[in-house]
Amino acid sequence: MSKSIDHIGIAVESIDKARRFYEALGLEVTAIEEVPQEGVRVALIPAGASRIELLEATSADSPIAKFLQRRGEGLHHLCFATDDLGSDDRTLRREGAVLLREQPTRGAEGCWVQFVHPKSAAGVLIELSERPREPTGEPT
Ligand code: ZN
């Protein structure tokens, strides 16, 4: 099954500051959402069929805070949309990929998400995201 790039995640020190560049390009922040379980605030900026996701840390032990300390601002992850995250999770494990979570968890917009370690994907952190079918739906 074909997959498209849902969004490109960029770690930033400040959404308020970073968004100005994208707005100057004529793009628009359409949503800002806090994901407390991840310790991040995200701003979504549609760009064609895909989106830019600016990620700002909301706590010192958030993965984004650690990323910023280590690497500074920059490309953080690529996210592919999938319509069967459970199947991708099983297939990737079978192929020996290192997944960051025991099982998919809830991310921004109520999506189910899983992450693939950069060492399994040519040095890039990969997010897989499945839109919820219903508010309390479990991943397949
Ligand atoms: Zn993301």
mmCIF file with all atom_site columns, C-alpha atoms and ligand atoms in Angstrom:
data_model
loop_
_atom_site.group_PDB
_atom_site.id
_atom_site.type_symbol
_atom_site.label_atom_id
_atom_site.label_alt_id
_atom_site.label_comp_id
_atom_site.label_asym_id
_atom_site.label_entity_id
_atom_site.label_seq_id
_atom_site.pdbx_PDB_ins_code
_atom_site.Cartn_x
_atom_site.Cartn_y
_atom_site.Cartn_z
_atom_site.occupancy
_atom_site.B_iso_or_equiv
_atom_site.pdbx_formal_charge
_atom_site.auth_seq_id
_atom_site.auth_comp_id
_atom_site.auth_asym_id
_atom_site.auth_atom_id
_atom_site.pdbx_PDB_model_num
ATOM   1   C  CA . MET A 1 1   ? 0.000   0.000  0.000  1.00 0.00 ? 1   MET A CA 1
ATOM   2   C  CA . SER A 1 2   ? 1.251   3.469  -0.854 1.00 0.00 ? 2   SER A CA 1
ATOM   3   C  CA . LYS A 1 3   ? 2.176   5.952  1.853  1.00 0.00 ? 3   LYS A CA 1
ATOM   4   C  CA . SER A 1 4   ? 2.463   9.698  1.666  1.00 0.00 ? 4   SER A CA 1
ATOM   5   C  CA . ILE A 1 5   ? 4.452   12.075 3.826  1.00 0.00 ? 5   ILE A CA 1
ATOM   6   C  CA . ASP A 1 6   ? 1.955   13.398 6.360  1.00 0.00 ? 6   ASP A CA 1
ATOM   7   C  CA . HIS A 1 7   ? 4.319   15.923 7.864  1.00 0.00 ? 7   HIS A CA 1
ATOM   8   C  CA . ILE A 1 8   ? 7.927   16.898 8.465  1.00 0.00 ? 8   ILE A CA 1
ATOM   9   C  CA . GLY A 1 9   ? 8.759   17.544 12.127 1.00 0.00 ? 9   GLY A CA 1
ATOM   10  C  CA . ILE A 1 10  ? 11.173  20.352 12.957 1.00 0.00 ? 10  ILE A CA 1
ATOM   11  C  CA . ALA A 1 11  ? 12.430  20.916 16.505 1.00 0.00 ? 11  ALA A CA 1
ATOM   12  C  CA . VAL A 1 12  ? 12.407  24.601 17.435 1.00 0.00 ? 12  VAL A CA 1
ATOM   13  C  CA . GLU A 1 13  ? 13.285  26.644 20.501 1.00 0.00 ? 13  GLU A CA 1
ATOM   14  C  CA . SER A 1 14  ? 10.163  28.761 20.055 1.00 0.00 ? 14  SER A CA 1
ATOM   15  C  CA . ILE A 1 15  ? 7.103   28.260 17.861 1.00 0.00 ? 15  ILE A CA 1
ATOM   16  C  CA . ASP A 1 16  ? 6.349   31.976 18.065 1.00 0.00 ? 16  ASP A CA 1
ATOM   17  C  CA . LYS A 1 17  ? 9.753   32.779 16.616 1.00 0.00 ? 17  LYS A CA 1
ATOM   18  C  CA . ALA A 1 18  ? 10.062  29.925 14.104 1.00 0.00 ? 18  ALA A CA 1
ATOM   19  C  CA . ARG A 1 19  ? 6.600   30.403 12.572 1.00 0.00 ? 19  ARG A CA 1
ATOM   20  C  CA . ARG A 1 20  ? 7.565   33.846 11.265 1.00 0.00 ? 20  ARG A CA 1
ATOM   21  C  CA . PHE A 1 21  ? 9.788   32.314 8.585  1.00 0.00 ? 21  PHE A CA 1
ATOM   22  C  CA . TYR A 1 22  ? 6.985   30.079 7.291  1.00 0.00 ? 22  TYR A CA 1
ATOM   23  C  CA . GLU A 1 23  ? 4.487   32.930 7.419  1.00 0.00 ? 23  GLU A CA 1
ATOM   24  C  CA . ALA A 1 24  ? 6.903   35.079 5.426  1.00 0.00 ? 24  ALA A CA 1
ATOM   25  C  CA . LEU A 1 25  ? 6.876   32.283 2.809  1.00 0.00 ? 25  LEU A CA 1
ATOM   26  C  CA . GLY A 1 26  ? 3.118   32.666 2.582  1.00 0.00 ? 26  GLY A CA 1
ATOM   27  C  CA . LEU A 1 27  ? 2.265   29.573 4.631  1.00 0.00 ? 27  LEU A CA 1
ATOM   28  C  CA . GLU A 1 28  ? -0.091  29.624 7.564  1.00 0.00 ? 28  GLU A CA 1
ATOM   29  C  CA . VAL A 1 29  ? -0.189  28.033 11.009 1.00 0.00 ? 29  VAL A CA 1
ATOM   30  C  CA . THR A 1 30  ? -3.605  26.363 11.083 1.00 0.00 ? 30  THR A CA 1
ATOM   31  C  CA . ALA A 1 31  ? -3.416  24.644 14.468 1.00 0.00 ? 31  ALA A CA 1
ATOM   32  C  CA . ILE A 1 32  ? -1.377  24.703 17.656 1.00 0.00 ? 32  ILE A CA 1
ATOM   33  C  CA . GLU A 1 33  ? -1.814  21.800 20.000 1.00 0.00 ? 33  GLU A CA 1
ATOM   34  C  CA . GLU A 1 34  ? -0.178  20.655 23.202 1.00 0.00 ? 34  GLU A CA 1
ATOM   35  C  CA . VAL A 1 35  ? 0.572   16.945 23.617 1.00 0.00 ? 35  VAL A CA 1
ATOM   36  C  CA . PRO A 1 36  ? 1.227   16.700 27.368 1.00 0.00 ? 36  PRO A CA 1
ATOM   37  C  CA . GLN A 1 37  ? 2.206   13.010 27.328 1.00 0.00 ? 37  GLN A CA 1
ATOM   38  C  CA . GLU A 1 38  ? 5.058   13.914 24.911 1.00 0.00 ? 38  GLU A CA 1
ATOM   39  C  CA . GLY A 1 39  ? 6.028   17.164 26.624 1.00 0.00 ? 39  GLY A CA 1
ATOM   40  C  CA . VAL A 1 40  ? 5.581   19.112 23.384 1.00 0.00 ? 40  VAL A CA 1
ATOM   41  C  CA . ARG A 1 41  ? 3.554   21.841 21.790 1.00 0.00 ? 41  ARG A CA 1
ATOM   42  C  CA . VAL A 1 42  ? 3.130   21.465 18.029 1.00 0.00 ? 42  VAL A CA 1
ATOM   43  C  CA . ALA A 1 43  ? 2.197   23.978 15.354 1.00 0.00 ? 43  ALA A CA 1
ATOM   44  C  CA . LEU A 1 44  ? 0.872   22.609 12.065 1.00 0.00 ? 44  LEU A CA 1
ATOM   45  C  CA . ILE A 1 45  ? 1.586   24.427 8.815  1.00 0.00 ? 45  ILE A CA 1
ATOM   46  C  CA . PRO A 1 46  ? -0.037  22.929 5.692  1.00 0.00 ? 46  PRO A CA 1
ATOM   47  C  CA . ALA A 1 47  ? 2.258   22.897 2.638  1.00 0.00 ? 47  ALA A CA 1
ATOM   48  C  CA . GLY A 1 48  ? 0.605   21.283 -0.367 1.00 0.00 ? 48  GLY A CA 1
ATOM   49  C  CA . ALA A 1 49  ? -0.503  17.736 0.451  1.00 0.00 ? 49  ALA A CA 1
ATOM   50  C  CA . SER A 1 50  ? 1.901   17.635 3.390  1.00 0.00 ? 50  SER A CA 1
ATOM   51  C  CA . ARG A 1 51  ? 2.534   19.725 6.492  1.00 0.00 ? 51  ARG A CA 1
ATOM   52  C  CA . ILE A 1 52  ? 5.360   21.171 8.505  1.00 0.00 ? 52  ILE A CA 1
ATOM   53  C  CA . GLU A 1 53  ? 5.116   20.372 12.227 1.00 0.00 ? 53  GLU A CA 1
ATOM   54  C  CA . LEU A 1 54  ? 7.035   22.741 14.483 1.00 0.00 ? 54  LEU A CA 1
ATOM   55  C  CA . LEU A 1 55  ? 7.867   21.055 17.796 1.00 0.00 ? 55  LEU A CA 1
ATOM   56  C  CA . GLU A 1 56  ? 8.558   23.044 20.937 1.00 0.00 ? 56  GLU A CA 1
ATOM   57  C  CA . ALA A 1 57  ? 9.424   21.443 24.285 1.00 0.00 ? 57  ALA A CA 1
ATOM   58  C  CA . THR A 1 58  ? 7.072   22.112 27.203 1.00 0.00 ? 58  THR A CA 1
ATOM   59  C  CA . SER A 1 59  ? 9.202   20.379 29.836 1.00 0.00 ? 59  SER A CA 1
ATOM   60  C  CA . ALA A 1 60  ? 12.926  19.936 30.427 1.00 0.00 ? 60  ALA A CA 1
ATOM   61  C  CA . ASP A 1 61  ? 12.745  16.134 30.131 1.00 0.00 ? 61  ASP A CA 1
ATOM   62  C  CA . SER A 1 62  ? 10.750  16.131 26.900 1.00 0.00 ? 62  SER A CA 1
ATOM   63  C  CA . PRO A 1 63  ? 12.415  14.305 23.983 1.00 0.00 ? 63  PRO A CA 1
ATOM   64  C  CA . ILE A 1 64  ? 12.381  17.611 22.082 1.00 0.00 ? 64  ILE A CA 1
ATOM   65  C  CA . ALA A 1 65  ? 14.230  19.399 24.913 1.00 0.00 ? 65  ALA A CA 1
ATOM   66  C  CA . LYS A 1 66  ? 16.884  16.668 24.814 1.00 0.00 ? 66  LYS A CA 1
ATOM   67  C  CA . PHE A 1 67  ? 17.104  16.856 21.021 1.00 0.00 ? 67  PHE A CA 1
ATOM   68  C  CA . LEU A 1 68  ? 17.571  20.645 21.160 1.00 0.00 ? 68  LEU A CA 1
ATOM   69  C  CA . GLN A 1 69  ? 20.313  20.294 23.775 1.00 0.00 ? 69  GLN A CA 1
ATOM   70  C  CA . ARG A 1 70  ? 22.156  17.701 21.691 1.00 0.00 ? 70  ARG A CA 1
ATOM   71  C  CA . ARG A 1 71  ? 21.659  18.956 18.164 1.00 0.00 ? 71  ARG A CA 1
ATOM   72  C  CA . GLY A 1 72  ? 20.036  22.383 18.276 1.00 0.00 ? 72  GLY A CA 1
ATOM   73  C  CA . GLU A 1 73  ? 17.096  23.332 16.102 1.00 0.00 ? 73  GLU A CA 1
ATOM   74  C  CA . GLY A 1 74  ? 16.524  21.351 12.938 1.00 0.00 ? 74  GLY A CA 1
ATOM   75  C  CA . LEU A 1 75  ? 14.914  18.440 11.153 1.00 0.00 ? 75  LEU A CA 1
ATOM   76  C  CA . HIS A 1 76  ? 13.572  16.052 13.776 1.00 0.00 ? 76  HIS A CA 1
ATOM   77  C  CA . HIS A 1 77  ? 11.487  13.433 11.970 1.00 0.00 ? 77  HIS A CA 1
ATOM   78  C  CA . LEU A 1 78  ? 9.512   12.460 8.889  1.00 0.00 ? 78  LEU A CA 1
ATOM   79  C  CA . CYS A 1 79  ? 5.992   11.203 9.345  1.00 0.00 ? 79  CYS A CA 1
ATOM   80  C  CA . PHE A 1 80  ? 4.271   8.819  6.956  1.00 0.00 ? 80  PHE A CA 1
ATOM   81  C  CA . ALA A 1 81  ? 0.516   8.458  6.980  1.00 0.00 ? 81  ALA A CA 1
ATOM   82  C  CA . THR A 1 82  ? -0.611  4.850  7.160  1.00 0.00 ? 82  THR A CA 1
ATOM   83  C  CA . ASP A 1 83  ? -4.026  3.270  7.219  1.00 0.00 ? 83  ASP A CA 1
ATOM   84  C  CA . ASP A 1 84  ? -2.855  0.178  9.077  1.00 0.00 ? 84  ASP A CA 1
ATOM   85  C  CA . LEU A 1 85  ? -0.355  1.057  11.779 1.00 0.00 ? 85  LEU A CA 1
ATOM   86  C  CA . GLY A 1 86  ? -0.762  -2.287 13.538 1.00 0.00 ? 86  GLY A CA 1
ATOM   87  C  CA . SER A 1 87  ? 0.277   -4.138 10.405 1.00 0.00 ? 87  SER A CA 1
ATOM   88  C  CA . ASP A 1 88  ? 3.246   -1.813 9.765  1.00 0.00 ? 88  ASP A CA 1
ATOM   89  C  CA . ASP A 1 89  ? 4.336   -2.247 13.393 1.00 0.00 ? 89  ASP A CA 1
ATOM   90  C  CA . ARG A 1 90  ? 4.330   -6.046 13.062 1.00 0.00 ? 90  ARG A CA 1
ATOM   91  C  CA . THR A 1 91  ? 6.023   -6.041 9.651  1.00 0.00 ? 91  THR A CA 1
ATOM   92  C  CA . LEU A 1 92  ? 8.803   -3.687 10.745 1.00 0.00 ? 92  LEU A CA 1
ATOM   93  C  CA . ARG A 1 93  ? 9.492   -5.745 13.888 1.00 0.00 ? 93  ARG A CA 1
ATOM   94  C  CA . ARG A 1 94  ? 9.663   -8.882 11.786 1.00 0.00 ? 94  ARG A CA 1
ATOM   95  C  CA . GLU A 1 95  ? 12.177  -7.136 9.503  1.00 0.00 ? 95  GLU A CA 1
ATOM   96  C  CA . GLY A 1 96  ? 14.313  -6.290 12.533 1.00 0.00 ? 96  GLY A CA 1
ATOM   97  C  CA . ALA A 1 97  ? 13.568  -2.556 12.756 1.00 0.00 ? 97  ALA A CA 1
ATOM   98  C  CA . VAL A 1 98  ? 13.883  -0.948 16.179 1.00 0.00 ? 98  VAL A CA 1
ATOM   99  C  CA . LEU A 1 99  ? 10.578  0.656  17.204 1.00 0.00 ? 99  LEU A CA 1
ATOM   100 C  CA . LEU A 1 100 ? 10.592  3.167  20.035 1.00 0.00 ? 100 LEU A CA 1
ATOM   101 C  CA . ARG A 1 101 ? 7.359   2.111  21.712 1.00 0.00 ? 101 ARG A CA 1
ATOM   102 C  CA . GLU A 1 102 ? 6.008   -1.213 22.858 1.00 0.00 ? 102 GLU A CA 1
ATOM   103 C  CA . GLN A 1 103 ? 2.895   -0.406 20.905 1.00 0.00 ? 103 GLN A CA 1
ATOM   104 C  CA . PRO A 1 104 ? 1.333   2.574  19.129 1.00 0.00 ? 104 PRO A CA 1
ATOM   105 C  CA . THR A 1 105 ? 0.355   5.504  21.360 1.00 0.00 ? 105 THR A CA 1
ATOM   106 C  CA . ARG A 1 106 ? -1.807  8.580  20.906 1.00 0.00 ? 106 ARG A CA 1
ATOM   107 C  CA . GLY A 1 107 ? -0.206  11.641 19.363 1.00 0.00 ? 107 GLY A CA 1
ATOM   108 C  CA . ALA A 1 108 ? -1.389  15.031 18.141 1.00 0.00 ? 108 ALA A CA 1
ATOM   109 C  CA . GLU A 1 109 ? -4.911  15.205 16.685 1.00 0.00 ? 109 GLU A CA 1
ATOM   110 C  CA . GLY A 1 110 ? -5.773  11.911 18.372 1.00 0.00 ? 110 GLY A CA 1
ATOM   111 C  CA . CYS A 1 111 ? -3.746  9.947  15.815 1.00 0.00 ? 111 CYS A CA 1
ATOM   112 C  CA . TRP A 1 112 ? -2.165  6.625  16.665 1.00 0.00 ? 112 TRP A CA 1
ATOM   113 C  CA . VAL A 1 113 ? 1.590   6.924  16.280 1.00 0.00 ? 113 VAL A CA 1
ATOM   114 C  CA . GLN A 1 114 ? 4.690   4.753  16.376 1.00 0.00 ? 114 GLN A CA 1
ATOM   115 C  CA . PHE A 1 115 ? 8.321   5.767  15.889 1.00 0.00 ? 115 PHE A CA 1
ATOM   116 C  CA . VAL A 1 116 ? 11.141  3.931  14.134 1.00 0.00 ? 116 VAL A CA 1
ATOM   117 C  CA . HIS A 1 117 ? 14.644  4.456  15.537 1.00 0.00 ? 117 HIS A CA 1
ATOM   118 C  CA . PRO A 1 118 ? 16.957  6.405  13.190 1.00 0.00 ? 118 PRO A CA 1
ATOM   119 C  CA . LYS A 1 119 ? 19.401  3.485  13.141 1.00 0.00 ? 119 LYS A CA 1
ATOM   120 C  CA . SER A 1 120 ? 16.749  1.418  11.362 1.00 0.00 ? 120 SER A CA 1
ATOM   121 C  CA . ALA A 1 121 ? 15.990  4.134  8.793  1.00 0.00 ? 121 ALA A CA 1
ATOM   122 C  CA . ALA A 1 122 ? 19.230  5.595  7.417  1.00 0.00 ? 122 ALA A CA 1
ATOM   123 C  CA . GLY A 1 123 ? 19.676  8.062  10.258 1.00 0.00 ? 123 GLY A CA 1
ATOM   124 C  CA . VAL A 1 124 ? 16.221  9.623  10.199 1.00 0.00 ? 124 VAL A CA 1
ATOM   125 C  CA . LEU A 1 125 ? 13.647  9.275  12.946 1.00 0.00 ? 125 LEU A CA 1
ATOM   126 C  CA . ILE A 1 126 ? 10.452  8.036  11.264 1.00 0.00 ? 126 ILE A CA 1
ATOM   127 C  CA . GLU A 1 127 ? 6.948   8.515  12.632 1.00 0.00 ? 127 GLU A CA 1
ATOM   128 C  CA . LEU A 1 128 ? 4.042   6.425  11.377 1.00 0.00 ? 128 LEU A CA 1
ATOM   129 C  CA . SER A 1 129 ? 0.627   7.899  11.971 1.00 0.00 ? 129 SER A CA 1
ATOM   130 C  CA . GLU A 1 130 ? -2.860  6.494  11.578 1.00 0.00 ? 130 GLU A CA 1
ATOM   131 C  CA . ARG A 1 131 ? -5.883  8.741  11.826 1.00 0.00 ? 131 ARG A CA 1
ATOM   132 C  CA . PRO A 1 132 ? -8.383  7.556  14.426 1.00 0.00 ? 132 PRO A CA 1
ATOM   133 C  CA . ARG A 1 133 ? -11.464 5.894  12.971 1.00 0.00 ? 133 ARG A CA 1
ATOM   134 C  CA . GLU A 1 134 ? -13.473 6.908  15.997 1.00 0.00 ? 134 GLU A CA 1
ATOM   135 C  CA . PRO A 1 135 ? -12.505 8.851  19.132 1.00 0.00 ? 135 PRO A CA 1
ATOM   136 C  CA . THR A 1 136 ? -11.932 5.776  21.287 1.00 0.00 ? 136 THR A CA 1
ATOM   137 C  CA . GLY A 1 137 ? -10.864 3.405  18.522 1.00 0.00 ? 137 GLY A CA 1
ATOM   138 C  CA . GLU A 1 138 ? -7.992  1.004  19.152 1.00 0.00 ? 138 GLU A CA 1
ATOM   139 C  CA . PRO A 1 139 ? -5.302  0.521  16.513 1.00 0.00 ? 139 PRO A CA 1
ATOM   140 C  CA . THR A 1 140 ? -5.687  -2.620 14.467 1.00 0.00 ? 140 THR A CA 1
HETATM 141 ZN ZN . ZN  B 2 .   ? 5.226   14.269 14.011 1.00 0.00 ? 1   ZN  B ZN 1
#
